[in-house]
mmCIF file of C-alpha atoms and ligand atoms in Angstrom:
data_model
loop_
_atom_site.group_PDB
_atom_site.id
_atom_site.type_symbol
_atom_site.label_atom_id
_atom_site.label_comp_id
_atom_site.label_asym_id
_atom_site.label_seq_id
_atom_site.Cartn_x
_atom_site.Cartn_y
_atom_site.Cartn_z
ATOM 1 C CA UNK A 1091 -4.971 36.071 -6.699
ATOM 2 C CA UNK A 1092 -3.957 35.270 -3.427
ATOM 3 C CA UNK A 1093 -4.714 31.929 -1.868
ATOM 4 C CA UNK A 1094 -4.084 30.702 2.086
ATOM 5 C CA UNK A 1095 -3.075 27.343 2.745
ATOM 6 C CA UNK A 1096 -3.952 25.174 5.804
ATOM 7 C CA UNK A 1097 -4.557 21.778 6.895
ATOM 8 C CA UNK A 1098 -4.728 19.330 9.778
ATOM 9 C CA UNK A 1099 -6.974 21.247 12.133
ATOM 10 C CA UNK A 1100 -8.008 18.109 13.902
ATOM 11 C CA UNK A 1101 -11.130 19.682 15.605
ATOM 12 C CA UNK A 1102 -11.874 17.550 18.604
ATOM 13 C CA UNK A 1103 -8.449 16.293 19.157
ATOM 14 C CA UNK A 1104 -7.466 15.677 22.880
ATOM 15 C CA UNK A 1105 -4.026 15.635 24.367
ATOM 16 C CA UNK A 1106 -3.842 13.613 28.020
ATOM 17 C CA UNK A 1107 -8.090 14.045 27.818
ATOM 18 C CA UNK A 1108 -7.191 18.033 27.436
ATOM 19 C CA UNK A 1109 -9.089 19.686 24.465
ATOM 20 C CA UNK A 1110 -7.255 21.605 22.026
ATOM 21 C CA UNK A 1111 -10.562 23.383 20.944
ATOM 22 C CA UNK A 1112 -9.371 26.613 22.459
ATOM 23 C CA UNK A 1113 -6.038 27.257 20.988
ATOM 24 C CA UNK A 1114 -8.108 26.548 17.444
ATOM 25 C CA UNK A 1115 -10.573 29.068 18.179
ATOM 26 C CA UNK A 1116 -7.621 31.588 18.180
ATOM 27 C CA UNK A 1117 -6.259 30.061 15.448
ATOM 28 C CA UNK A 1118 -9.772 30.773 13.582
ATOM 29 C CA UNK A 1119 -10.217 33.949 14.853
ATOM 30 C CA UNK A 1120 -6.501 34.745 13.194
ATOM 31 C CA UNK A 1121 -7.880 33.359 10.159
ATOM 32 C CA UNK A 1122 -11.055 35.142 9.513
ATOM 33 C CA UNK A 1123 -9.243 38.286 10.390
ATOM 34 C CA UNK A 1124 -6.121 37.570 8.203
ATOM 35 C CA UNK A 1125 -8.166 36.623 5.047
ATOM 36 C CA UNK A 1126 -10.394 39.290 5.719
ATOM 37 C CA UNK A 1127 -7.826 42.331 6.243
ATOM 38 C CA UNK A 1128 -5.258 40.908 3.316
ATOM 39 C CA UNK A 1129 -7.825 40.322 0.672
ATOM 40 C CA UNK A 1130 -7.461 36.722 -0.126
ATOM 41 C CA UNK A 1131 -9.604 35.242 -2.650
ATOM 42 C CA UNK A 1132 -9.145 31.597 -1.857
ATOM 43 C CA UNK A 1133 -8.913 29.204 1.563
ATOM 44 C CA UNK A 1134 -7.663 25.866 0.816
ATOM 45 C CA UNK A 1135 -7.913 23.457 3.818
ATOM 46 C CA UNK A 1136 -5.994 20.170 2.721
ATOM 47 C CA UNK A 1137 -7.928 16.938 4.862
ATOM 48 C CA UNK A 1138 -7.920 15.944 8.660
ATOM 49 C CA UNK A 1139 -10.941 18.958 9.379
ATOM 50 C CA UNK A 1140 -12.068 16.657 12.498
ATOM 51 C CA UNK A 1141 -9.916 14.565 14.584
ATOM 52 C CA UNK A 1142 -12.429 11.456 14.512
ATOM 53 C CA UNK A 1143 -14.978 9.838 12.050
ATOM 54 C CA UNK A 1144 -17.653 10.751 14.287
ATOM 55 C CA UNK A 1145 -16.988 14.325 15.365
ATOM 56 C CA UNK A 1146 -18.868 15.473 18.927
ATOM 57 C CA UNK A 1147 -21.760 17.844 18.732
ATOM 58 C CA UNK A 1148 -19.905 20.932 19.871
ATOM 59 C CA UNK A 1149 -16.775 19.773 17.424
ATOM 60 C CA UNK A 1150 -19.245 20.010 14.393
ATOM 61 C CA UNK A 1151 -20.771 23.379 16.066
ATOM 62 C CA UNK A 1152 -17.330 25.003 16.022
ATOM 63 C CA UNK A 1153 -16.784 23.910 12.417
ATOM 64 C CA UNK A 1154 -19.845 25.198 11.014
ATOM 65 C CA UNK A 1155 -19.846 28.518 12.727
ATOM 66 C CA UNK A 1156 -15.894 28.820 11.925
ATOM 67 C CA UNK A 1157 -17.054 27.866 8.010
ATOM 68 C CA UNK A 1158 -19.898 30.629 8.554
ATOM 69 C CA UNK A 1159 -17.266 33.211 9.533
ATOM 70 C CA UNK A 1160 -14.660 32.778 7.212
ATOM 71 C CA UNK A 1161 -17.199 32.560 4.393
ATOM 72 C CA UNK A 1162 -17.627 36.393 4.612
ATOM 73 C CA UNK A 1163 -14.150 36.927 4.650
ATOM 74 C CA UNK A 1164 -12.878 34.911 1.498
ATOM 75 C CA UNK A 1165 -14.640 34.778 -2.072
ATOM 76 C CA UNK A 1166 -13.752 30.819 -1.945
ATOM 77 C CA UNK A 1167 -13.650 28.040 0.487
ATOM 78 C CA UNK A 1168 -11.842 24.314 -0.692
ATOM 79 C CA UNK A 1169 -11.948 21.626 1.906
ATOM 80 C CA UNK A 1170 -10.673 18.037 1.039
ATOM 81 C CA UNK A 1171 -11.374 15.021 3.297
ATOM 82 C CA UNK A 1172 -8.227 13.802 5.434
ATOM 83 C CA UNK A 1173 -7.674 10.142 6.670
ATOM 84 C CA UNK A 1174 -9.119 11.364 10.196
ATOM 85 C CA UNK A 1175 -12.490 12.341 8.470
ATOM 86 C CA UNK A 1176 -15.617 10.286 7.837
ATOM 87 C CA UNK A 1177 -16.562 10.956 4.051
ATOM 88 C CA UNK A 1178 -20.217 10.800 5.104
ATOM 89 C CA UNK A 1179 -19.768 13.345 7.986
ATOM 90 C CA UNK A 1180 -17.920 15.885 5.505
ATOM 91 C CA UNK A 1181 -19.965 15.558 2.495
ATOM 92 C CA UNK A 1182 -23.643 15.561 4.602
ATOM 93 C CA UNK A 1183 -24.078 19.491 4.777
ATOM 94 C CA UNK A 1184 -22.333 19.885 0.847
ATOM 95 C CA UNK A 1185 -25.820 21.630 -0.553
ATOM 96 C CA UNK A 1186 -26.036 24.282 2.065
ATOM 97 C CA UNK A 1187 -22.400 25.234 1.843
ATOM 98 C CA UNK A 1188 -22.080 25.768 -1.772
ATOM 99 C CA UNK A 1189 -24.480 28.786 -2.105
ATOM 100 C CA UNK A 1190 -21.838 30.306 0.773
ATOM 101 C CA UNK A 1191 -19.085 29.481 -2.254
ATOM 102 C CA UNK A 1192 -17.819 26.404 0.388
ATOM 103 C CA UNK A 1193 -16.799 23.448 -1.507
ATOM 104 C CA UNK A 1194 -16.547 19.853 0.631
ATOM 105 C CA UNK A 1195 -14.830 17.061 -1.754
ATOM 106 C CA UNK A 1196 -15.201 14.406 1.562
ATOM 107 C CA UNK A 1197 -14.149 11.614 -0.830
ATOM 108 C CA UNK A 1198 -13.193 10.730 -4.807
ATOM 109 C CA UNK A 1199 -15.895 11.561 -6.396
ATOM 110 C CA UNK A 1200 -17.510 9.213 -9.226
ATOM 111 C CA UNK A 1201 -16.819 11.673 -11.680
ATOM 112 C CA UNK A 1202 -13.116 12.287 -11.188
ATOM 113 C CA UNK A 1203 -14.021 15.962 -13.131
ATOM 114 C CA UNK A 1204 -16.125 16.484 -9.991
ATOM 115 C CA UNK A 1205 -12.693 17.147 -8.076
ATOM 116 C CA UNK A 1206 -12.062 20.220 -10.335
ATOM 117 C CA UNK A 1207 -12.965 23.301 -9.328
ATOM 118 C CA UNK A 1208 -13.064 26.311 -11.494
ATOM 119 C CA UNK A 1209 -12.609 29.587 -9.584
ATOM 120 C CA UNK A 1210 -13.379 32.759 -11.354
ATOM 121 C CA UNK A 1211 -13.019 35.888 -9.808
ATOM 122 C CA UNK A 1212 -15.072 39.364 -10.616
ATOM 123 C CA UNK A 1213 -11.782 40.664 -12.218
ATOM 124 C CA UNK A 1214 -12.041 37.939 -14.395
ATOM 125 C CA UNK A 1215 -8.646 36.043 -12.771
ATOM 126 C CA UNK A 1216 -8.831 32.554 -12.903
ATOM 127 C CA UNK A 1217 -7.452 29.500 -11.266
ATOM 128 C CA UNK A 1218 -8.453 25.711 -11.441
ATOM 129 C CA UNK A 1219 -8.033 23.695 -8.054
ATOM 130 C CA UNK A 1220 -7.273 20.050 -8.486
ATOM 131 C CA UNK A 1221 -8.628 19.204 -4.681
ATOM 132 C CA UNK A 1222 -7.754 15.437 -4.275
ATOM 133 C CA UNK A 1223 -8.903 13.996 -1.039
ATOM 134 C CA UNK A 1224 -6.960 11.469 0.863
ATOM 135 C CA UNK A 1225 -7.300 8.238 -1.295
ATOM 136 C CA UNK A 1226 -8.081 5.396 0.538
ATOM 137 C CA UNK A 1227 -7.433 1.540 -0.599
ATOM 138 C CA UNK A 1228 -10.843 1.199 -2.849
ATOM 139 C CA UNK A 1229 -9.519 4.295 -4.769
ATOM 140 C CA UNK A 1230 -6.309 3.032 -5.389
ATOM 141 C CA UNK A 1231 -6.080 -0.334 -5.387
ATOM 142 C CA UNK A 1232 -7.229 -1.121 -8.856
ATOM 143 C CA UNK A 1233 -7.018 -5.246 -9.094
ATOM 144 C CA UNK A 1234 -7.231 -5.874 -5.703
ATOM 145 C CA UNK A 1235 -4.607 -8.984 -6.519
ATOM 146 C CA UNK A 1236 -1.302 -8.759 -5.706
ATOM 147 C CA UNK A 1237 1.147 -10.663 -8.162
ATOM 148 C CA UNK A 1238 4.374 -11.288 -6.734
ATOM 149 C CA UNK A 1239 6.571 -8.548 -8.359
ATOM 150 C CA UNK A 1240 3.918 -5.584 -7.832
ATOM 151 C CA UNK A 1241 3.409 -5.680 -4.369
ATOM 152 C CA UNK A 1242 0.991 -3.821 -2.420
ATOM 153 C CA UNK A 1243 2.755 -0.443 -1.448
ATOM 154 C CA UNK A 1244 3.993 -0.393 -5.152
ATOM 155 C CA UNK A 1245 0.481 -1.039 -6.505
ATOM 156 C CA UNK A 1246 -0.838 1.820 -3.743
ATOM 157 C CA UNK A 1247 1.919 4.421 -5.401
ATOM 158 C CA UNK A 1248 0.729 3.459 -9.128
ATOM 159 C CA UNK A 1249 -2.580 3.946 -7.540
ATOM 160 C CA UNK A 1250 -1.689 7.544 -6.682
ATOM 161 C CA UNK A 1251 0.080 8.219 -9.557
ATOM 162 C CA UNK A 1252 -2.789 7.246 -12.136
ATOM 163 C CA UNK A 1253 -5.073 9.346 -9.786
ATOM 164 C CA UNK A 1254 -2.841 12.493 -9.680
ATOM 165 C CA UNK A 1255 -2.216 12.138 -13.624
ATOM 166 C CA UNK A 1256 -5.945 11.510 -14.665
ATOM 167 C CA UNK A 1257 -7.241 14.571 -12.621
ATOM 168 C CA UNK A 1258 -3.895 16.575 -14.170
ATOM 169 C CA UNK A 1259 -5.087 15.431 -17.890
ATOM 170 C CA UNK A 1260 -8.963 16.525 -17.062
ATOM 171 C CA UNK A 1261 -7.405 19.955 -16.078
ATOM 172 C CA UNK A 1262 -5.513 20.301 -18.884
ATOM 173 C CA UNK A 1263 -8.009 19.132 -21.262
ATOM 174 C CA UNK A 1264 -10.891 20.906 -20.100
ATOM 175 C CA UNK A 1265 -9.056 24.390 -18.562
ATOM 176 C CA UNK A 1266 -6.083 24.223 -21.317
ATOM 177 C CA UNK A 1267 -3.503 27.283 -20.131
ATOM 178 C CA UNK A 1268 -5.529 28.080 -16.510
ATOM 179 C CA UNK A 1269 -3.066 27.414 -13.749
ATOM 180 C CA UNK A 1270 -3.578 24.413 -11.612
ATOM 181 C CA UNK A 1271 -3.321 24.351 -8.017
ATOM 182 C CA UNK A 1272 -3.587 20.676 -6.620
ATOM 183 C CA UNK A 1273 -4.792 19.476 -3.035
ATOM 184 C CA UNK A 1274 -3.875 16.165 -1.457
ATOM 185 C CA UNK A 1275 -3.714 14.441 1.724
ATOM 186 C CA UNK A 1276 -0.779 11.681 1.758
ATOM 187 C CA UNK A 1277 2.521 10.656 2.733
ATOM 188 C CA UNK A 1278 5.364 12.238 0.563
ATOM 189 C CA UNK A 1279 8.710 10.582 0.470
ATOM 190 C CA UNK A 1280 10.967 12.211 2.968
ATOM 191 C CA UNK A 1281 8.559 13.531 5.047
ATOM 192 C CA UNK A 1282 9.538 14.348 8.607
ATOM 193 C CA UNK A 1283 7.001 12.614 11.321
ATOM 194 C CA UNK A 1284 6.010 13.805 14.303
ATOM 195 C CA UNK A 1285 4.415 11.837 16.656
ATOM 196 C CA UNK A 1286 0.595 12.937 16.010
ATOM 197 C CA UNK A 1287 -0.144 11.217 12.581
ATOM 198 C CA UNK A 1288 -1.730 8.494 13.322
ATOM 199 C CA UNK A 1289 -2.711 5.531 10.665
ATOM 200 C CA UNK A 1290 0.335 6.241 8.516
ATOM 201 C CA UNK A 1291 2.416 3.641 7.380
ATOM 202 C CA UNK A 1292 6.049 5.000 8.387
ATOM 203 C CA UNK A 1293 8.694 3.603 6.376
ATOM 204 C CA UNK A 1294 8.790 4.264 2.709
ATOM 205 C CA UNK A 1295 5.617 1.915 1.924
ATOM 206 C CA UNK A 1296 2.768 4.093 1.865
ATOM 207 C CA UNK A 1297 5.045 6.993 0.819
ATOM 208 C CA UNK A 1298 4.804 8.543 -2.575
ATOM 209 C CA UNK A 1299 7.151 10.362 -4.581
ATOM 210 C CA UNK A 1300 7.240 14.488 -5.620
ATOM 211 C CA UNK A 1301 7.092 13.358 -9.236
ATOM 212 C CA UNK A 1302 3.250 12.711 -8.520
ATOM 213 C CA UNK A 1303 2.986 16.403 -8.955
ATOM 214 C CA UNK A 1304 4.876 17.363 -12.297
ATOM 215 C CA UNK A 1305 2.004 19.431 -14.083
ATOM 216 C CA UNK A 1306 0.700 21.000 -10.881
ATOM 217 C CA UNK A 1307 1.716 24.563 -10.932
ATOM 218 C CA UNK A 1308 1.361 24.433 -6.668
ATOM 219 C CA UNK A 1309 0.408 21.738 -3.995
ATOM 220 C CA UNK A 1310 -1.490 22.035 -1.119
ATOM 221 C CA UNK A 1311 -0.506 18.937 1.472
ATOM 222 C CA UNK A 1312 -2.020 17.769 4.244
ATOM 223 C CA UNK A 1313 -1.158 14.664 6.368
ATOM 224 C CA UNK A 1314 1.868 15.627 8.042
ATOM 225 C CA UNK A 1315 2.054 17.966 10.946
ATOM 226 C CA UNK A 1316 5.142 19.652 10.407
ATOM 227 C CA UNK A 1317 5.632 22.178 7.838
ATOM 228 C CA UNK A 1318 8.154 21.595 5.350
ATOM 229 C CA UNK A 1319 8.657 21.484 1.473
ATOM 230 C CA UNK A 1320 8.482 18.205 -0.384
ATOM 231 C CA UNK A 1321 11.911 17.179 -1.855
ATOM 232 C CA UNK A 1322 13.169 20.866 -1.572
ATOM 233 C CA UNK A 1323 10.163 22.089 -3.753
ATOM 234 C CA UNK A 1324 8.690 25.672 -3.064
ATOM 235 C CA UNK A 1325 5.616 24.279 -5.080
ATOM 236 C CA UNK A 1326 4.965 21.543 -3.165
ATOM 237 C CA UNK A 1327 4.342 21.855 0.514
ATOM 238 C CA UNK A 1328 2.804 20.859 3.800
ATOM 239 C CA UNK A 1329 1.311 23.496 5.710
ATOM 240 C CA UNK A 1330 1.267 21.456 8.681
ATOM 241 C CA UNK A 1331 -0.961 21.720 11.475
ATOM 242 C CA UNK A 1332 -1.921 25.126 12.382
ATOM 243 C CA UNK A 1333 -1.443 24.225 16.496
ATOM 244 C CA UNK A 1334 0.715 21.649 18.225
ATOM 245 C CA UNK A 1335 -1.270 18.376 18.549
ATOM 246 C CA UNK A 1336 1.594 16.447 20.559
ATOM 247 C CA UNK A 1337 4.757 17.507 22.529
ATOM 248 C CA UNK A 1338 6.817 16.317 19.763
ATOM 249 C CA UNK A 1339 5.501 19.422 17.890
ATOM 250 C CA UNK A 1340 6.659 21.440 20.816
ATOM 251 C CA UNK A 1341 9.555 23.572 19.213
ATOM 252 C CA UNK A 1342 7.309 23.531 15.816
ATOM 253 C CA UNK A 1343 6.711 27.122 14.100
ATOM 254 C CA UNK A 1344 3.159 26.865 13.059
ATOM 255 C CA UNK A 1345 2.310 28.613 9.941
ATOM 256 C CA UNK A 1346 -0.142 28.894 6.845
ATOM 257 C CA UNK A 1347 1.438 29.216 3.064
ATOM 258 C CA UNK A 1348 0.238 32.175 1.161
ATOM 259 C CA UNK A 1349 0.294 31.731 -2.437
ATOM 260 C CA UNK A 1350 -0.056 34.880 -5.127
ATOM 261 C CA UNK A 1351 -0.711 34.409 -8.806
ATOM 262 C CA UNK A 1352 -0.269 37.240 -10.963
ATOM 263 C CA UNK A 1353 -1.280 36.496 -14.603
ATOM 264 C CA UNK A 1354 -1.957 32.946 -14.479
ATOM 265 C CA UNK A 1355 1.248 32.438 -13.065
ATOM 266 C CA UNK A 1356 2.793 31.434 -9.621
ATOM 267 C CA UNK A 1357 3.943 34.793 -8.723
ATOM 268 C CA UNK A 1358 5.431 34.066 -5.149
ATOM 269 C CA UNK A 1359 5.173 31.638 -2.231
ATOM 270 C CA UNK A 1360 5.090 33.053 1.565
ATOM 271 C CA UNK A 1361 5.277 31.407 4.659
ATOM 272 C CA UNK A 1362 3.017 32.910 7.316
ATOM 273 C CA UNK A 1363 4.315 32.368 10.531
ATOM 274 C CA UNK A 1364 1.345 31.721 13.034
ATOM 275 C CA UNK A 1365 1.109 33.110 16.576
ATOM 276 C CA UNK A 1366 1.439 30.592 19.129
ATOM 277 C CA UNK A 1367 -1.546 30.234 21.188
ATOM 278 C CA UNK A 1368 -0.639 27.694 23.957
ATOM 279 C CA UNK A 1369 2.707 26.360 24.626
ATOM 280 C CA UNK A 1370 3.412 22.862 25.025
ATOM 281 C CA UNK A 1371 6.386 22.398 27.060
ATOM 282 C CA UNK A 1372 8.539 19.930 28.506
ATOM 283 C CA UNK A 1373 10.221 20.570 32.337
ATOM 284 C CA UNK A 1374 13.168 18.176 33.055
ATOM 285 C CA UNK A 1375 15.702 17.823 36.156
ATOM 286 C CA UNK A 1376 15.939 16.807 39.403
ATOM 287 C CA UNK A 1377 12.638 17.305 41.651
ATOM 288 C CA UNK A 1378 14.548 20.403 43.114
ATOM 289 C CA UNK A 1379 15.183 21.508 39.925
ATOM 290 C CA UNK A 1380 11.723 20.836 38.378
ATOM 291 C CA UNK A 1381 10.431 22.288 41.629
ATOM 292 C CA UNK A 1382 12.181 25.481 40.819
ATOM 293 C CA UNK A 1383 11.092 25.719 37.663
ATOM 294 C CA UNK A 1384 7.657 25.142 38.264
ATOM 295 C CA UNK A 1385 7.523 28.141 40.858
ATOM 296 C CA UNK A 1386 8.909 30.472 38.370
ATOM 297 C CA UNK A 1387 6.731 29.006 35.110
ATOM 298 C CA UNK A 1388 5.511 31.972 33.186
ATOM 299 C CA UNK A 1389 3.942 31.284 29.894
ATOM 300 C CA UNK A 1390 4.585 33.556 26.561
ATOM 301 C CA UNK A 1391 1.192 32.863 25.427
ATOM 302 C CA UNK A 1392 -2.358 33.338 25.616
ATOM 303 C CA UNK A 1393 -3.670 30.507 27.080
ATOM 304 C CA UNK A 1394 -1.853 28.294 30.106
ATOM 305 C CA UNK A 1395 0.948 26.246 28.961
ATOM 306 C CA UNK A 1396 0.390 22.313 28.884
ATOM 307 C CA UNK A 1397 3.465 20.639 30.313
ATOM 308 C CA UNK A 1398 5.073 17.713 30.871
ATOM 309 C CA UNK A 1399 7.641 16.900 33.249
ATOM 310 C CA UNK A 1400 10.432 14.811 33.571
ATOM 311 C CA UNK A 1401 11.908 14.236 36.898
ATOM 312 C CA UNK A 1402 15.635 12.192 36.988
ATOM 313 C CA UNK A 1403 16.572 11.088 40.494
ATOM 314 C CA UNK A 1404 19.851 9.615 41.501
ATOM 315 C CA UNK A 1405 18.452 6.623 43.299
ATOM 316 C CA UNK A 1406 15.025 4.870 43.503
ATOM 317 C CA UNK A 1407 12.811 6.189 46.485
ATOM 318 C CA UNK A 1408 9.631 5.483 46.701
ATOM 319 C CA UNK A 1409 9.279 7.805 49.632
ATOM 320 C CA UNK A 1410 9.338 10.714 46.748
ATOM 321 C CA UNK A 1411 6.264 9.582 44.890
ATOM 322 C CA UNK A 1412 3.684 11.137 47.367
ATOM 323 C CA UNK A 1413 5.676 14.231 47.452
ATOM 324 C CA UNK A 1414 5.976 14.611 43.806
ATOM 325 C CA UNK A 1415 1.838 14.018 43.388
ATOM 326 C CA UNK A 1416 1.277 16.318 45.747
ATOM 327 C CA UNK A 1417 3.700 19.053 43.793
ATOM 328 C CA UNK A 1418 1.840 18.217 40.755
ATOM 329 C CA UNK A 1419 -1.534 18.509 42.156
ATOM 330 C CA UNK A 1420 -0.801 21.934 43.738
ATOM 331 C CA UNK A 1421 0.883 23.080 40.496
ATOM 332 C CA UNK A 1422 -2.374 22.241 38.708
ATOM 333 C CA UNK A 1423 -4.851 23.955 41.452
ATOM 334 C CA UNK A 1424 -3.284 27.286 41.442
ATOM 335 C CA UNK A 1425 -0.746 27.959 38.642
ATOM 336 C CA UNK A 1426 -2.418 30.063 35.977
ATOM 337 C CA UNK A 1427 0.447 29.768 33.582
ATOM 338 C CA UNK A 1428 0.093 26.224 32.846
ATOM 339 C CA UNK A 1429 -1.058 22.561 33.636
ATOM 340 C CA UNK A 1430 0.912 19.378 34.028
ATOM 341 C CA UNK A 1431 -0.502 16.622 31.677
ATOM 342 C CA UNK A 1432 1.983 13.758 32.393
ATOM 343 C CA UNK A 1433 5.291 13.260 34.353
ATOM 344 C CA UNK A 1434 7.490 10.446 34.589
ATOM 345 C CA UNK A 1435 10.162 9.445 37.204
ATOM 346 C CA UNK A 1436 13.742 7.874 35.947
ATOM 347 C CA UNK A 1437 16.517 6.851 38.475
ATOM 348 C CA UNK A 1438 20.087 6.850 37.297
ATOM 349 C CA UNK A 1439 21.405 4.440 39.583
ATOM 350 C CA UNK A 1440 18.834 1.725 38.191
ATOM 351 C CA UNK A 1441 20.113 1.874 34.883
ATOM 352 C CA UNK A 1442 23.767 1.400 35.866
ATOM 353 C CA UNK A 1443 22.943 -1.686 37.423
ATOM 354 C CA UNK A 1444 21.164 -3.165 34.510
ATOM 355 C CA UNK A 1445 24.133 -4.478 32.919
ATOM 356 C CA UNK A 1446 24.387 -6.915 36.451
ATOM 357 C CA UNK A 1447 21.424 -8.126 35.028
ATOM 358 C CA UNK A 1448 22.400 -9.984 32.333
ATOM 359 C CA UNK A 1449 24.104 -13.157 33.518
ATOM 360 C CA UNK A 1450 23.741 -16.482 31.380
ATOM 361 C CA UNK A 1451 20.720 -17.502 33.290
ATOM 362 C CA UNK A 1452 18.454 -14.414 33.094
ATOM 363 C CA UNK A 1453 15.878 -15.451 30.167
ATOM 364 C CA UNK A 1454 14.075 -12.834 27.991
ATOM 365 C CA UNK A 1455 10.414 -13.178 29.954
ATOM 366 C CA UNK A 1456 12.628 -12.261 32.855
ATOM 367 C CA UNK A 1457 13.371 -8.517 31.232
ATOM 368 C CA UNK A 1458 11.328 -5.473 30.527
ATOM 369 C CA UNK A 1459 11.504 -4.136 27.157
ATOM 370 C CA UNK A 1460 13.672 -1.568 28.297
ATOM 371 C CA UNK A 1461 16.061 -3.678 29.476
ATOM 372 C CA UNK A 1462 15.974 -5.975 26.744
ATOM 373 C CA UNK A 1463 16.596 -2.567 24.602
ATOM 374 C CA UNK A 1464 19.555 -1.293 27.169
ATOM 375 C CA UNK A 1465 21.216 -5.065 26.303
ATOM 376 C CA UNK A 1466 21.368 -4.160 22.838
ATOM 377 C CA UNK A 1467 23.206 -1.178 23.286
ATOM 378 C CA UNK A 1468 25.599 -3.103 25.217
ATOM 379 C CA UNK A 1469 26.135 -5.685 22.806
ATOM 380 C CA UNK A 1470 26.569 -3.172 19.971
ATOM 381 C CA UNK A 1471 29.186 -1.210 22.112
ATOM 382 C CA UNK A 1472 27.555 2.280 22.024
ATOM 383 C CA UNK A 1473 29.428 4.950 23.075
ATOM 384 C CA UNK A 1474 27.814 7.034 26.485
ATOM 385 C CA UNK A 1475 26.177 10.025 24.584
ATOM 386 C CA UNK A 1476 24.793 7.815 21.656
ATOM 387 C CA UNK A 1477 23.607 5.451 24.138
ATOM 388 C CA UNK A 1478 21.964 8.043 26.468
ATOM 389 C CA UNK A 1479 20.376 9.763 23.389
ATOM 390 C CA UNK A 1480 19.036 6.231 22.287
ATOM 391 C CA UNK A 1481 17.820 5.242 25.478
ATOM 392 C CA UNK A 1482 15.686 8.409 25.956
ATOM 393 C CA UNK A 1483 14.409 8.233 22.549
ATOM 394 C CA UNK A 1484 13.173 4.457 23.170
ATOM 395 C CA UNK A 1485 11.703 5.639 26.376
ATOM 396 C CA UNK A 1486 9.659 8.523 24.207
ATOM 397 C CA UNK A 1487 9.148 6.413 21.836
ATOM 398 C CA UNK A 1488 7.620 3.427 24.067
ATOM 399 C CA UNK A 1489 6.084 6.050 26.268
ATOM 400 C CA UNK A 1490 4.298 7.502 23.118
ATOM 401 C CA UNK A 1491 3.344 4.127 22.099
ATOM 402 C CA UNK A 1492 1.543 3.405 25.596
ATOM 403 C CA UNK A 1493 -0.286 6.852 25.032
ATOM 404 C CA UNK A 1494 -1.726 5.656 21.991
ATOM 405 C CA UNK A 1495 -2.856 2.719 23.720
ATOM 406 C CA UNK A 1496 -4.598 4.420 26.004
ATOM 407 C CA UNK A 1497 -6.086 6.907 23.658
ATOM 408 C CA UNK A 1498 -7.487 4.349 21.547
ATOM 409 C CA UNK A 1499 -8.719 1.602 24.162
HETATM 410 MN MN1 MN B 1193 -3.230 14.644 10.267
#
């Protein structure tokens, strides 16, 4: 029995107002062919099918077209809701999808047994899929009251543990001896984040431990966009998103996971590398360096690249601004190789002058947040290299936060 695990499609996702549906369509074509050519039996999609609660008509159309094509290439499709998905939107078409062997578990069902999907192939191979969707507060906060010792995060973790344990017990009661493959959309301890996982609690607050999955033969996770194993376990994995959803994922190798069951046991787990359909790249340097890099720029992928441009100049020179904007306009009008989605200009000299700003008469209100951060680095006597790295990271973070505010405005 062959199972393919993917997650975090985020149909309808935009990056700087540019739709990412074109690369998703190429991924879906790849998926349809792979499922068919390699005789997969089951496709698991572990949440965040759509990017928003209220997907646009064209995004819903893409979803249904894709499911129709996939259902002709694989015997069973199981999808769960993620934190970006609306339970109602996903569940709406359930009666139409069921005859196509497509099971959608948008949210936690009234009867937890309905999270268990028993699969029996024509050659009598069997397994059980525990399709556990993203658990919302109402699903995990049992008492809704917080004692002093049991704070909210630990209650959430206990709620998660209870859910996974109950479903495991149900599976062992109703389908003893059958291999059990779990699905989930959650943040497991130690997972490496990128910039595009919105709404997750960073830090260990909302993170669950991998002991949650004891008893499951494999767990197909979604939520984290960078592919990875959880706690170095081969059998608990994030497939990651099939396409890069933010510039921070520019060098991720996107993948899906192939799980092979033989005689009721997990026989093999293979990482299947995906082709890169669109490159997300950063071009950095002085104005001249950026100009020449753009002139030579050639993408290796089928779709034009999405680029961010960082120009580092020695001194602030406002006469450069129209030049830079012109250069970007020109590139975006003429290049078939890429499109610049964002750019920023930084001035080295201004940074070195910053320290002189910190005279005792300066109040915090007179400073920008970047200057405050820079002052903190001075107080900590960071060496130049760490200082530059920290400053750059801080700027990226501040910028991503600004993007997030812009996009959610
Ligand atoms: Mn996601």
